[in-house]
PDB file of C-alpha atoms in Angstrom:
ATOM      1  CA  MET A 114     168.233 133.700 172.959  1.00  0.00           C
ATOM      2  CA  HIS A 115     167.048 135.730 169.888  1.00  0.00           C
ATOM      3  CA  THR A 116     169.349 137.898 168.316  1.00  0.00           C
ATOM      4  CA  ALA A 117     168.818 139.846 164.671  1.00  0.00           C
ATOM      5  CA  GLU A 118     171.853 140.750 162.348  1.00  0.00           C
ATOM      6  CA  ARG A 119     171.674 143.211 159.866  1.00  0.00           C
ATOM      7  CA  LEU A 120     173.721 141.824 157.373  1.00  0.00           C
ATOM      8  CA  THR A 121     175.119 143.237 153.897  1.00  0.00           C
ATOM      9  CA  LEU A 122     174.947 140.835 151.092  1.00  0.00           C
ATOM     10  CA  THR A 123     176.440 142.746 148.320  1.00  0.00           C
ATOM     11  CA  ARG A 124     176.709 146.617 147.001  1.00  0.00           C
ATOM     12  CA  LEU A 125     174.950 148.324 143.974  1.00  0.00           C
ATOM     13  CA  PRO A 126     176.820 150.299 141.232  1.00  0.00           C
ATOM     14  CA  SER A 127     176.094 153.618 143.634  1.00  0.00           C
ATOM     15  CA  GLY A 128     177.785 152.205 146.418  1.00  0.00           C
ATOM     16  CA  VAL A 129     174.321 151.506 148.414  1.00  0.00           C
ATOM     17  CA  PRO A 130     174.463 148.248 150.287  1.00  0.00           C
ATOM     18  CA  VAL A 131     172.207 145.418 149.489  1.00  0.00           C
ATOM     19  CA  GLU A 132     170.939 144.140 152.949  1.00  0.00           C
ATOM     20  CA  THR A 133     169.006 141.463 155.000  1.00  0.00           C
ATOM     21  CA  THR A 134     168.327 140.417 158.663  1.00  0.00           C
ATOM     22  CA  VAL A 135     169.484 136.830 159.883  1.00  0.00           C
ATOM     23  CA  HIS A 136     168.057 135.668 163.059  1.00  0.00           C
ATOM     24  CA  THR A 137     169.208 133.295 165.301  1.00  0.00           C
ATOM     25  CA  TYR A 138     167.539 131.499 168.026  1.00  0.00           C
ATOM     26  CA  GLU A 139     169.963 129.643 170.424  1.00  0.00           C
ATOM     27  CA  GLY A 140     168.655 127.149 173.058  1.00  0.00           C
ATOM     28  CA  ASP A 141     171.037 124.223 174.491  1.00  0.00           C
ATOM     29  CA  ASP A 142     174.083 124.368 172.946  1.00  0.00           C
ATOM     30  CA  ASP A 143     173.866 120.413 172.593  1.00  0.00           C
ATOM     31  CA  GLY A 144     171.117 120.544 169.714  1.00  0.00           C
ATOM     32  CA  PRO A 145     171.591 120.532 166.098  1.00  0.00           C
ATOM     33  CA  THR A 146     171.252 123.596 163.935  1.00  0.00           C
ATOM     34  CA  LEU A 147     168.465 124.578 161.353  1.00  0.00           C
ATOM     35  CA  TYR A 148     168.983 126.878 158.724  1.00  0.00           C
ATOM     36  CA  VAL A 149     165.551 128.071 156.894  1.00  0.00           C
ATOM     37  CA  GLN A 150     164.923 131.004 154.659  1.00  0.00           C
ATOM     38  CA  ALA A 151     162.096 132.453 152.507  1.00  0.00           C
ATOM     39  CA  ALA A 152     162.158 134.799 149.458  1.00  0.00           C
ATOM     40  CA  GLN A 153     164.688 133.565 147.114  1.00  0.00           C
ATOM     41  CA  HIS A 154     162.342 134.812 144.452  1.00  0.00           C
ATOM     42  CA  GLY A 155     160.626 138.235 146.112  1.00  0.00           C
ATOM     43  CA  ARG A 156     157.316 137.610 144.766  1.00  0.00           C
ATOM     44  CA  GLU A 157     156.769 134.319 146.914  1.00  0.00           C
ATOM     45  CA  ILE A 158     156.357 136.122 150.238  1.00  0.00           C
ATOM     46  CA  ASN A 159     154.137 133.340 152.413  1.00  0.00           C
ATOM     47  CA  GLY A 160     157.510 131.798 153.584  1.00  0.00           C
ATOM     48  CA  THR A 161     158.466 135.322 155.027  1.00  0.00           C
ATOM     49  CA  GLU A 162     155.127 135.399 156.512  1.00  0.00           C
ATOM     50  CA  VAL A 163     155.728 132.023 157.904  1.00  0.00           C
ATOM     51  CA  LEU A 164     159.012 133.028 159.699  1.00  0.00           C
ATOM     52  CA  ARG A 165     157.390 136.113 161.263  1.00  0.00           C
ATOM     53  CA  ARG A 166     154.838 133.658 163.096  1.00  0.00           C
ATOM     54  CA  LEU A 167     157.551 131.193 164.178  1.00  0.00           C
ATOM     55  CA  HIS A 168     159.459 134.305 165.723  1.00  0.00           C
ATOM     56  CA  GLU A 169     156.004 134.661 167.877  1.00  0.00           C
ATOM     57  CA  ARG A 170     155.346 131.182 168.526  1.00  0.00           C
ATOM     58  CA  LEU A 171     159.007 129.751 169.102  1.00  0.00           C
ATOM     59  CA  ASP A 172     159.444 129.086 172.816  1.00  0.00           C
ATOM     60  CA  HIS A 173     163.358 129.774 173.121  1.00  0.00           C
ATOM     61  CA  ASP A 174     163.503 128.179 176.489  1.00  0.00           C
ATOM     62  CA  GLU A 175     162.258 125.039 174.903  1.00  0.00           C
ATOM     63  CA  LEU A 176     164.751 124.942 172.040  1.00  0.00           C
ATOM     64  CA  ARG A 177     167.651 122.585 171.794  1.00  0.00           C
ATOM     65  CA  GLY A 178     170.264 123.801 169.259  1.00  0.00           C
ATOM     66  CA  LYS A 179     170.086 126.654 167.137  1.00  0.00           C
ATOM     67  CA  VAL A 180     167.555 128.410 164.278  1.00  0.00           C
ATOM     68  CA  ILE A 181     168.880 130.791 161.899  1.00  0.00           C
ATOM     69  CA  ALA A 182     165.973 132.190 159.775  1.00  0.00           C
ATOM     70  CA  VAL A 183     166.416 134.854 156.866  1.00  0.00           C
ATOM     71  CA  PRO A 184     163.112 135.778 155.698  1.00  0.00           C
ATOM     72  CA  VAL A 185     163.967 137.849 152.913  1.00  0.00           C
ATOM     73  CA  ALA A 186     166.973 135.745 151.009  1.00  0.00           C
ATOM     74  CA  ASP A 187     166.899 138.149 147.694  1.00  0.00           C
ATOM     75  CA  PRO A 188     166.255 141.678 148.806  1.00  0.00           C
ATOM     76  CA  LEU A 189     166.812 142.170 144.957  1.00  0.00           C
ATOM     77  CA  THR A 190     163.664 140.428 143.821  1.00  0.00           C
ATOM     78  CA  PHE A 191     161.724 141.002 146.838  1.00  0.00           C
ATOM     79  CA  ASP A 192     161.566 144.850 146.165  1.00  0.00           C
ATOM     80  CA  HIS A 193     160.532 144.090 142.348  1.00  0.00           C
ATOM     81  CA  VAL A 194     158.030 141.592 143.399  1.00  0.00           C
ATOM     82  CA  SER A 195     159.806 139.708 141.089  1.00  0.00           C
ATOM     83  CA  TYR A 196     161.288 135.973 140.082  1.00  0.00           C
ATOM     84  CA  THR A 197     164.037 137.148 138.717  1.00  0.00           C
ATOM     85  CA  THR A 198     166.120 140.485 138.872  1.00  0.00           C
ATOM     86  CA  PRO A 199     166.034 142.589 136.118  1.00  0.00           C
ATOM     87  CA  GLU A 200     168.754 141.944 133.422  1.00  0.00           C
ATOM     88  CA  VAL A 201     170.325 145.598 134.987  1.00  0.00           C
ATOM     89  CA  ILE A 202     170.832 144.453 138.012  1.00  0.00           C
ATOM     90  CA  ASP A 203     172.339 140.882 137.201  1.00  0.00           C
ATOM     91  CA  SER A 204     172.275 139.755 133.707  1.00  0.00           C
ATOM     92  CA  VAL A 205     174.689 137.168 134.004  1.00  0.00           C
ATOM     93  CA  ASN A 206     172.743 135.361 136.887  1.00  0.00           C
ATOM     94  CA  PRO A 207     168.869 136.931 137.250  1.00  0.00           C
ATOM     95  CA  ASN A 208     167.981 133.729 139.449  1.00  0.00           C
ATOM     96  CA  LEU A 209     169.373 133.784 142.674  1.00  0.00           C
ATOM     97  CA  ASN A 210     168.358 129.895 142.889  1.00  0.00           C
ATOM     98  CA  ARG A 211     170.808 128.683 140.280  1.00  0.00           C
ATOM     99  CA  VAL A 212     173.773 129.798 141.275  1.00  0.00           C
ATOM    100  CA  TRP A 213     174.510 128.238 144.856  1.00  0.00           C
ATOM    101  CA  PRO A 214     177.085 127.758 146.740  1.00  0.00           C
ATOM    102  CA  GLY A 215     177.725 131.043 145.206  1.00  0.00           C
ATOM    103  CA  ASP A 216     181.036 132.746 144.608  1.00  0.00           C
ATOM    104  CA  ALA A 217     182.034 135.769 146.947  1.00  0.00           C
ATOM    105  CA  GLU A 218     183.894 137.630 143.604  1.00  0.00           C
ATOM    106  CA  GLY A 219     181.033 136.898 141.046  1.00  0.00           C
ATOM    107  CA  SER A 220     178.122 138.588 140.216  1.00  0.00           C
ATOM    108  CA  LEU A 221     175.671 140.098 142.800  1.00  0.00           C
ATOM    109  CA  HIS A 222     173.489 136.890 142.946  1.00  0.00           C
ATOM    110  CA  GLN A 223     176.651 134.743 143.676  1.00  0.00           C
ATOM    111  CA  ARG A 224     178.148 136.968 146.133  1.00  0.00           C
ATOM    112  CA  ILE A 225     174.384 137.211 147.890  1.00  0.00           C
ATOM    113  CA  ALA A 226     174.562 132.849 147.633  1.00  0.00           C
ATOM    114  CA  ALA A 227     177.925 133.197 148.982  1.00  0.00           C
ATOM    115  CA  ARG A 228     177.395 135.470 152.117  1.00  0.00           C
ATOM    116  CA  LEU A 229     174.236 133.465 153.023  1.00  0.00           C
ATOM    117  CA  TRP A 230     176.281 130.176 152.530  1.00  0.00           C
ATOM    118  CA  GLU A 231     178.292 130.973 155.576  1.00  0.00           C
ATOM    119  CA  TYR A 232     175.489 130.586 157.569  1.00  0.00           C
ATOM    120  CA  ALA A 233     173.707 127.715 155.631  1.00  0.00           C
ATOM    121  CA  GLY A 234     176.912 125.612 155.108  1.00  0.00           C
ATOM    122  CA  ASP A 235     177.362 124.356 158.511  1.00  0.00           C
ATOM    123  CA  ALA A 236     173.596 123.500 159.358  1.00  0.00           C
ATOM    124  CA  ASP A 237     172.654 119.884 159.903  1.00  0.00           C
ATOM    125  CA  ALA A 238     169.754 120.383 157.986  1.00  0.00           C
ATOM    126  CA  ILE A 239     168.095 123.220 155.489  1.00  0.00           C
ATOM    127  CA  VAL A 240     164.273 124.318 154.963  1.00  0.00           C
ATOM    128  CA  ASP A 241     164.148 126.559 151.784  1.00  0.00           C
ATOM    129  CA  LEU A 242     160.771 127.790 151.868  1.00  0.00           C
ATOM    130  CA  HIS A 243     159.087 128.813 148.599  1.00  0.00           C
ATOM    131  CA  THR A 244     155.465 129.784 146.841  1.00  0.00           C
ATOM    132  CA  GLY A 245     154.175 127.848 143.858  1.00  0.00           C
ATOM    133  CA  SER A 246     151.612 130.077 142.105  1.00  0.00           C
ATOM    134  CA  PRO A 247     147.560 129.712 142.862  1.00  0.00           C
ATOM    135  CA  ASP A 248     147.138 127.147 140.678  1.00  0.00           C
ATOM    136  CA  MET A 249     149.780 124.534 141.902  1.00  0.00           C
ATOM    137  CA  LEU A 250     149.074 121.908 144.680  1.00  0.00           C
ATOM    138  CA  THR A 251     150.974 122.910 147.858  1.00  0.00           C
ATOM    139  CA  HIS A 252     153.910 119.960 148.071  1.00  0.00           C
ATOM    140  CA  THR A 253     157.707 119.515 149.194  1.00  0.00           C
ATOM    141  CA  VAL A 254     160.120 118.740 147.090  1.00  0.00           C
ATOM    142  CA  TYR A 255     163.350 116.506 148.358  1.00  0.00           C
ATOM    143  CA  LEU A 256     166.171 114.948 146.495  1.00  0.00           C
ATOM    144  CA  LYS A 257     165.451 111.555 145.233  1.00  0.00           C
ATOM    145  CA  GLY A 258     166.660 108.698 146.940  1.00  0.00           C
ATOM    146  CA  ASP A 259     167.609 110.408 149.780  1.00  0.00           C
ATOM    147  CA  GLU A 260     166.461 109.021 152.964  1.00  0.00           C
ATOM    148  CA  GLU A 261     167.241 111.741 155.376  1.00  0.00           C
ATOM    149  CA  CYS A 262     165.870 114.467 153.158  1.00  0.00           C
ATOM    150  CA  ARG A 263     162.635 112.170 152.525  1.00  0.00           C
ATOM    151  CA  ALA A 264     162.334 112.016 156.344  1.00  0.00           C
ATOM    152  CA  LEU A 265     162.484 115.412 156.580  1.00  0.00           C
ATOM    153  CA  ALA A 266     159.975 115.978 153.712  1.00  0.00           C
ATOM    154  CA  GLU A 267     157.590 113.844 155.772  1.00  0.00           C
ATOM    155  CA  ALA A 268     158.109 115.741 159.024  1.00  0.00           C
ATOM    156  CA  PHE A 269     157.108 118.979 157.202  1.00  0.00           C
ATOM    157  CA  GLY A 270     153.770 117.159 156.182  1.00  0.00           C
ATOM    158  CA  THR A 271     152.584 118.699 153.180  1.00  0.00           C
ATOM    159  CA  ASP A 272     149.842 115.981 151.568  1.00  0.00           C
ATOM    160  CA  LEU A 273     152.240 115.550 148.463  1.00  0.00           C
ATOM    161  CA  LEU A 274     155.860 115.113 148.352  1.00  0.00           C
ATOM    162  CA  LEU A 275     157.803 115.406 145.059  1.00  0.00           C
ATOM    163  CA  ALA A 276     160.954 113.299 144.625  1.00  0.00           C
ATOM    164  CA  GLU A 277     163.345 115.156 142.026  1.00  0.00           C
ATOM    165  CA  ALA A 278     166.021 113.193 140.293  1.00  0.00           C
ATOM    166  CA  ALA A 279     169.278 115.112 139.929  1.00  0.00           C
ATOM    167  CA  GLY A 280     172.206 114.867 137.645  1.00  0.00           C
ATOM    168  CA  ASP A 281     172.702 111.949 135.244  1.00  0.00           C
ATOM    169  CA  ASP A 282     169.285 110.615 136.707  1.00  0.00           C
ATOM    170  CA  ALA A 283     167.216 113.529 135.787  1.00  0.00           C
ATOM    171  CA  ASP A 284     165.700 114.550 132.715  1.00  0.00           C
ATOM    172  CA  THR A 285     167.164 116.787 130.099  1.00  0.00           C
ATOM    173  CA  GLU A 286     165.490 119.823 131.259  1.00  0.00           C
ATOM    174  CA  TRP A 287     167.251 119.525 134.684  1.00  0.00           C
ATOM    175  CA  SER A 288     170.559 120.397 133.485  1.00  0.00           C
ATOM    176  CA  GLU A 289     169.297 122.678 130.981  1.00  0.00           C
ATOM    177  CA  ARG A 290     168.031 124.731 133.322  1.00  0.00           C
ATOM    178  CA  ASN A 291     170.810 124.756 135.914  1.00  0.00           C
ATOM    179  CA  PHE A 292     169.100 122.794 138.416  1.00  0.00           C
ATOM    180  CA  GLY A 293     172.590 121.772 140.011  1.00  0.00           C
ATOM    181  CA  GLY A 294     172.765 125.250 141.165  1.00  0.00           C
ATOM    182  CA  LYS A 295     169.683 125.202 143.411  1.00  0.00           C
ATOM    183  CA  PHE A 296     170.249 126.150 147.018  1.00  0.00           C
ATOM    184  CA  ARG A 297     168.503 122.617 148.126  1.00  0.00           C
ATOM    185  CA  VAL A 298     170.532 120.632 145.759  1.00  0.00           C
ATOM    186  CA  ALA A 299     173.672 122.483 146.463  1.00  0.00           C
ATOM    187  CA  ALA A 300     173.454 121.859 150.054  1.00  0.00           C
ATOM    188  CA  THR A 301     172.131 118.018 149.881  1.00  0.00           C
ATOM    189  CA  CYS A 302     175.064 117.615 147.559  1.00  0.00           C
ATOM    190  CA  GLU A 303     177.317 118.904 150.690  1.00  0.00           C
ATOM    191  CA  GLY A 304     175.700 116.210 152.709  1.00  0.00           C
ATOM    192  CA  ILE A 305     173.225 118.560 154.425  1.00  0.00           C
ATOM    193  CA  PRO A 306     169.414 117.120 153.896  1.00  0.00           C
ATOM    194  CA  SER A 307     167.543 119.733 152.820  1.00  0.00           C
ATOM    195  CA  ILE A 308     163.931 120.195 151.437  1.00  0.00           C
ATOM    196  CA  THR A 309     161.890 122.820 149.077  1.00  0.00           C
ATOM    197  CA  PRO A 310     158.431 123.307 150.721  1.00  0.00           C
ATOM    198  CA  GLU A 311     156.284 124.888 147.580  1.00  0.00           C
ATOM    199  CA  LEU A 312     153.532 126.906 149.254  1.00  0.00           C
ATOM    200  CA  ALA A 313     150.384 127.780 146.897  1.00  0.00           C
ATOM    201  CA  HIS A 314     150.008 131.179 146.236  1.00  0.00           C
ATOM    202  CA  ASN A 315     152.874 134.231 145.181  1.00  0.00           C
ATOM    203  CA  LYS A 316     152.408 137.586 145.746  1.00  0.00           C
ATOM    204  CA  GLN A 317     149.426 137.254 148.054  1.00  0.00           C
ATOM    205  CA  LEU A 318     149.470 136.312 151.836  1.00  0.00           C
ATOM    206  CA  VAL A 319     147.393 133.455 151.980  1.00  0.00           C
ATOM    207  CA  GLU A 320     146.118 132.177 155.310  1.00  0.00           C
ATOM    208  CA  PRO A 321     145.936 128.457 154.775  1.00  0.00           C
ATOM    209  CA  ALA A 322     149.309 128.576 152.989  1.00  0.00           C
ATOM    210  CA  ILE A 323     151.238 130.334 155.804  1.00  0.00           C
ATOM    211  CA  GLU A 324     149.923 128.055 158.245  1.00  0.00           C
ATOM    212  CA  THR A 325     150.692 124.893 156.494  1.00  0.00           C
ATOM    213  CA  GLY A 326     154.291 126.459 156.580  1.00  0.00           C
ATOM    214  CA  VAL A 327     154.229 126.967 159.981  1.00  0.00           C
ATOM    215  CA  GLU A 328     153.134 123.521 161.489  1.00  0.00           C
ATOM    216  CA  GLY A 329     155.666 122.586 159.145  1.00  0.00           C
ATOM    217  CA  MET A 330     158.222 124.323 160.529  1.00  0.00           C
ATOM    218  CA  PHE A 331     157.428 122.921 163.897  1.00  0.00           C
ATOM    219  CA  GLY A 332     157.193 119.539 162.330  1.00  0.00           C
ATOM    220  CA  VAL A 333     160.649 119.694 161.565  1.00  0.00           C
ATOM    221  CA  LEU A 334     161.881 121.026 164.576  1.00  0.00           C
ATOM    222  CA  GLU A 335     159.976 118.306 166.502  1.00  0.00           C
ATOM    223  CA  HIS A 336     161.568 115.489 163.990  1.00  0.00           C
ATOM    224  CA  MET A 337     164.961 116.865 164.564  1.00  0.00           C
ATOM    225  CA  GLY A 338     164.838 116.772 168.147  1.00  0.00           C
ATOM    226  CA  MET A 339     164.774 120.537 168.755  1.00  0.00           C
ATOM    227  CA  LEU A 340     161.484 120.565 170.222  1.00  0.00           C
ATOM    228  CA  ASP A 341     159.117 118.217 172.194  1.00  0.00           C
ATOM    229  CA  GLY A 342     155.696 117.962 170.649  1.00  0.00           C
ATOM    230  CA  GLU A 343     154.068 115.064 169.109  1.00  0.00           C
ATOM    231  CA  HIS A 344     157.168 114.130 167.136  1.00  0.00           C
ATOM    232  CA  ASP A 345     159.434 113.976 169.673  1.00  0.00           C
ATOM    233  CA  GLY A 346     162.077 113.136 167.456  1.00  0.00           C
ATOM    234  CA  THR A 347     159.732 110.612 165.754  1.00  0.00           C
ATOM    235  CA  ARG A 348     156.224 110.726 164.365  1.00  0.00           C
ATOM    236  CA  GLU A 349     153.904 109.369 166.507  1.00  0.00           C
ATOM    237  CA  THR A 350     151.345 109.004 163.515  1.00  0.00           C
ATOM    238  CA  GLU A 351     153.123 108.204 160.259  1.00  0.00           C
ATOM    239  CA  TRP A 352     152.870 110.599 157.587  1.00  0.00           C
ATOM    240  CA  ASP A 353     150.289 108.932 154.807  1.00  0.00           C
ATOM    241  CA  GLY A 354     150.409 111.473 151.602  1.00  0.00           C
ATOM    242  CA  THR A 355     151.399 110.987 148.617  1.00  0.00           C
ATOM    243  CA  VAL A 356     154.684 110.667 147.310  1.00  0.00           C
ATOM    244  CA  ALA A 357     155.580 111.406 143.225  1.00  0.00           C
ATOM    245  CA  ARG A 358     158.018 112.396 140.810  1.00  0.00           C
ATOM    246  CA  ASN A 359     159.281 116.052 140.541  1.00  0.00           C
ATOM    247  CA  HIS A 360     157.785 118.707 138.181  1.00  0.00           C
ATOM    248  CA  LEU A 361     159.623 118.280 135.139  1.00  0.00           C
ATOM    249  CA  GLY A 362     156.573 116.239 133.763  1.00  0.00           C
ATOM    250  CA  ARG A 363     154.421 119.205 132.123  1.00  0.00           C
ATOM    251  CA  VAL A 364     152.018 119.369 129.054  1.00  0.00           C
ATOM    252  CA  LYS A 365     152.999 122.639 127.251  1.00  0.00           C
ATOM    253  CA  ALA A 366     150.966 124.917 124.913  1.00  0.00           C
ATOM    254  CA  ALA A 367     151.692 123.742 121.658  1.00  0.00           C
ATOM    255  CA  ASP A 368     150.997 127.615 120.407  1.00  0.00           C
ATOM    256  CA  SER A 369     149.303 130.692 121.805  1.00  0.00           C
ATOM    257  CA  GLY A 370     145.867 131.494 122.619  1.00  0.00           C
ATOM    258  CA  LEU A 371     142.863 131.014 125.333  1.00  0.00           C
ATOM    259  CA  PHE A 372     142.921 127.698 127.332  1.00  0.00           C
ATOM    260  CA  LEU A 373     139.899 126.461 128.372  1.00  0.00           C
ATOM    261  CA  VAL A 374     139.799 123.712 131.043  1.00  0.00           C
ATOM    262  CA  ASP A 375     137.337 121.212 131.366  1.00  0.00           C
ATOM    263  CA  ASP A 376     134.534 121.003 134.098  1.00  0.00           C
ATOM    264  CA  GLY A 377     135.542 119.243 136.875  1.00  0.00           C
ATOM    265  CA  VAL A 378     139.409 119.062 136.351  1.00  0.00           C
ATOM    266  CA  GLU A 379     140.722 119.698 139.960  1.00  0.00           C
ATOM    267  CA  LEU A 380     144.359 120.013 141.689  1.00  0.00           C
ATOM    268  CA  GLY A 381     145.204 116.994 143.308  1.00  0.00           C
ATOM    269  CA  GLN A 382     142.843 114.238 141.261  1.00  0.00           C
ATOM    270  CA  SER A 383     144.344 111.502 139.836  1.00  0.00           C
ATOM    271  CA  VAL A 384     144.599 111.143 136.094  1.00  0.00           C
ATOM    272  CA  ALA A 385     144.983 108.694 133.110  1.00  0.00           C
ATOM    273  CA  SER A 386     147.726 109.263 130.199  1.00  0.00           C
ATOM    274  CA  GLY A 387     145.462 110.260 127.394  1.00  0.00           C
ATOM    275  CA  ASP A 388     142.584 111.703 130.049  1.00  0.00           C
ATOM    276  CA  HIS A 389     141.020 115.288 128.064  1.00  0.00           C
ATOM    277  CA  LEU A 390     141.762 118.012 130.426  1.00  0.00           C
ATOM    278  CA  GLY A 391     141.218 120.824 128.568  1.00  0.00           C
ATOM    279  CA  ARG A 392     141.365 122.654 124.903  1.00  0.00           C
ATOM    280  CA  LEU A 393     143.460 125.590 123.444  1.00  0.00           C
ATOM    281  CA  PHE A 394     141.763 127.963 121.333  1.00  0.00           C
ATOM    282  CA  ASP A 395     142.700 130.790 118.564  1.00  0.00           C
ATOM    283  CA  PRO A 396     140.635 133.511 120.278  1.00  0.00           C
ATOM    284  CA  THR A 397     139.875 135.292 116.509  1.00  0.00           C
ATOM    285  CA  THR A 398     139.383 132.366 114.338  1.00  0.00           C
ATOM    286  CA  TYR A 399     137.828 129.866 117.145  1.00  0.00           C
ATOM    287  CA  ASP A 400     139.968 127.119 115.840  1.00  0.00           C
ATOM    288  CA  VAL A 401     140.806 124.750 118.342  1.00  0.00           C
ATOM    289  CA  LEU A 402     144.444 124.789 118.486  1.00  0.00           C
ATOM    290  CA  GLN A 403     145.448 121.762 120.790  1.00  0.00           C
ATOM    291  CA  GLU A 404     143.337 119.161 122.495  1.00  0.00           C
ATOM    292  CA  VAL A 405     145.226 119.035 125.782  1.00  0.00           C
ATOM    293  CA  GLU A 406     145.503 115.643 127.512  1.00  0.00           C
ATOM    294  CA  ALA A 407     147.366 114.200 130.466  1.00  0.00           C
ATOM    295  CA  ASP A 408     150.964 112.506 128.892  1.00  0.00           C
ATOM    296  CA  ARG A 409     151.278 110.002 131.855  1.00  0.00           C
ATOM    297  CA  ASP A 410     149.284 108.367 134.812  1.00  0.00           C
ATOM    298  CA  GLY A 411     149.618 110.393 138.066  1.00  0.00           C
ATOM    299  CA  ILE A 412     148.352 113.319 140.149  1.00  0.00           C
ATOM    300  CA  LEU A 413     147.385 116.730 138.883  1.00  0.00           C
ATOM    301  CA  TYR A 414     149.252 119.180 140.726  1.00  0.00           C
ATOM    302  CA  SER A 415     149.109 122.331 138.600  1.00  0.00           C
ATOM    303  CA  VAL A 416     146.593 123.894 136.161  1.00  0.00           C
ATOM    304  CA  ALA A 417     146.900 127.105 134.287  1.00  0.00           C
ATOM    305  CA  LEU A 418     144.149 129.010 135.554  1.00  0.00           C
ATOM    306  CA  GLU A 419     145.284 132.310 133.593  1.00  0.00           C
ATOM    307  CA  SER A 420     143.370 131.442 130.608  1.00  0.00           C
ATOM    308  CA  THR A 421     145.622 133.421 128.498  1.00  0.00           C
ATOM    309  CA  VAL A 422     148.948 131.847 127.656  1.00  0.00           C
ATOM    310  CA  THR A 423     151.749 131.757 125.096  1.00  0.00           C
ATOM    311  CA  ALA A 424     153.525 128.829 122.979  1.00  0.00           C
ATOM    312  CA  GLY A 425     155.543 126.692 125.318  1.00  0.00           C
ATOM    313  CA  GLN A 426     153.895 127.878 128.497  1.00  0.00           C
ATOM    314  CA  THR A 427     152.652 125.084 130.930  1.00  0.00           C
ATOM    315  CA  LEU A 428     149.265 124.054 130.795  1.00  0.00           C
ATOM    316  CA  VAL A 429     149.179 121.190 133.034  1.00  0.00           C
ATOM    317  CA  GLY A 430     151.551 119.456 135.402  1.00  0.00           C
ATOM    318  CA  VAL A 431     151.297 115.413 135.962  1.00  0.00           C
ATOM    319  CA  ALA A 432     153.444 114.342 138.544  1.00  0.00           C
ATOM    320  CA  LEU A 433     154.280 110.487 138.030  1.00  0.00           C
ATOM    321  CA  LEU A 434     153.225 108.242 140.867  1.00  0.00           C
ATOM    322  CA  ASP A 435     155.485 105.302 140.659  1.00  0.00           C
ATOM    323  CA  VAL A 436     158.941 106.746 141.932  1.00  0.00           C
ATOM    324  CA  GLU A 437     159.899 104.561 144.501  1.00  0.00           C
TER     325      GLU A 437
END
């Protein structure tokens, strides 16, 4: 059985409600509950299309348990095609994915999180669909050392998994950027296995990314025993992708200028510390401002393809392979 509930998340100063739709698919009452959402960041729309296709393809008669799906978790950023809200909307907490599990009496984003947490907080597992940039390899993030989250990530099936350390085990940037308020982190801390798939390309509906997401969702449902299939609770064929450390390891621009990537540099390739990956130029004097090199051994999971960069911007991301 499928139901669609129009839900008021919060209200704007004019009294206009901020609303979204919560889809519930109910099968056998004895099964688990999976909560899945998309578009926490409004420009990340491939997950929204993933959920529409899941809606079309899901056989309700075969479902065991319940799926709760929210295709647009943050209408405020969705309508602005943005990552965060404009300051006038929520100057205190412009990023929804930093305030979980929310506060019913807090800022607009805290209230949105608290309202959605009413549905997510009782789930047996959570999938938080996100979308990386065109210059990022599709991957799935989970909490390092959490075996249930790792199994869920493997079931989703992307070739690259990134294990993210948390709290005292994480890099300084983790706390500086308030990653403890991420939806996946807050849910995992509450004992709910959770993953964040990052499906490449934002602002565009890209077919390979969407189909990866749809296949991943069915993989999760089968892994949880909610649908029969090739997994039927466990994979018949073991996942054989790559596990690396989380995405905090980045080589940043030492200055502003034009970034020229070396020929032959490709996403997904293995690199060693010191490998040359590109150069940063001053466009007016032609001076080389930075020789861009890998700062560690690992896998190249992101490369800045938009050549005009500003100081501090990420040029390349290299994920460590020695996480086990």
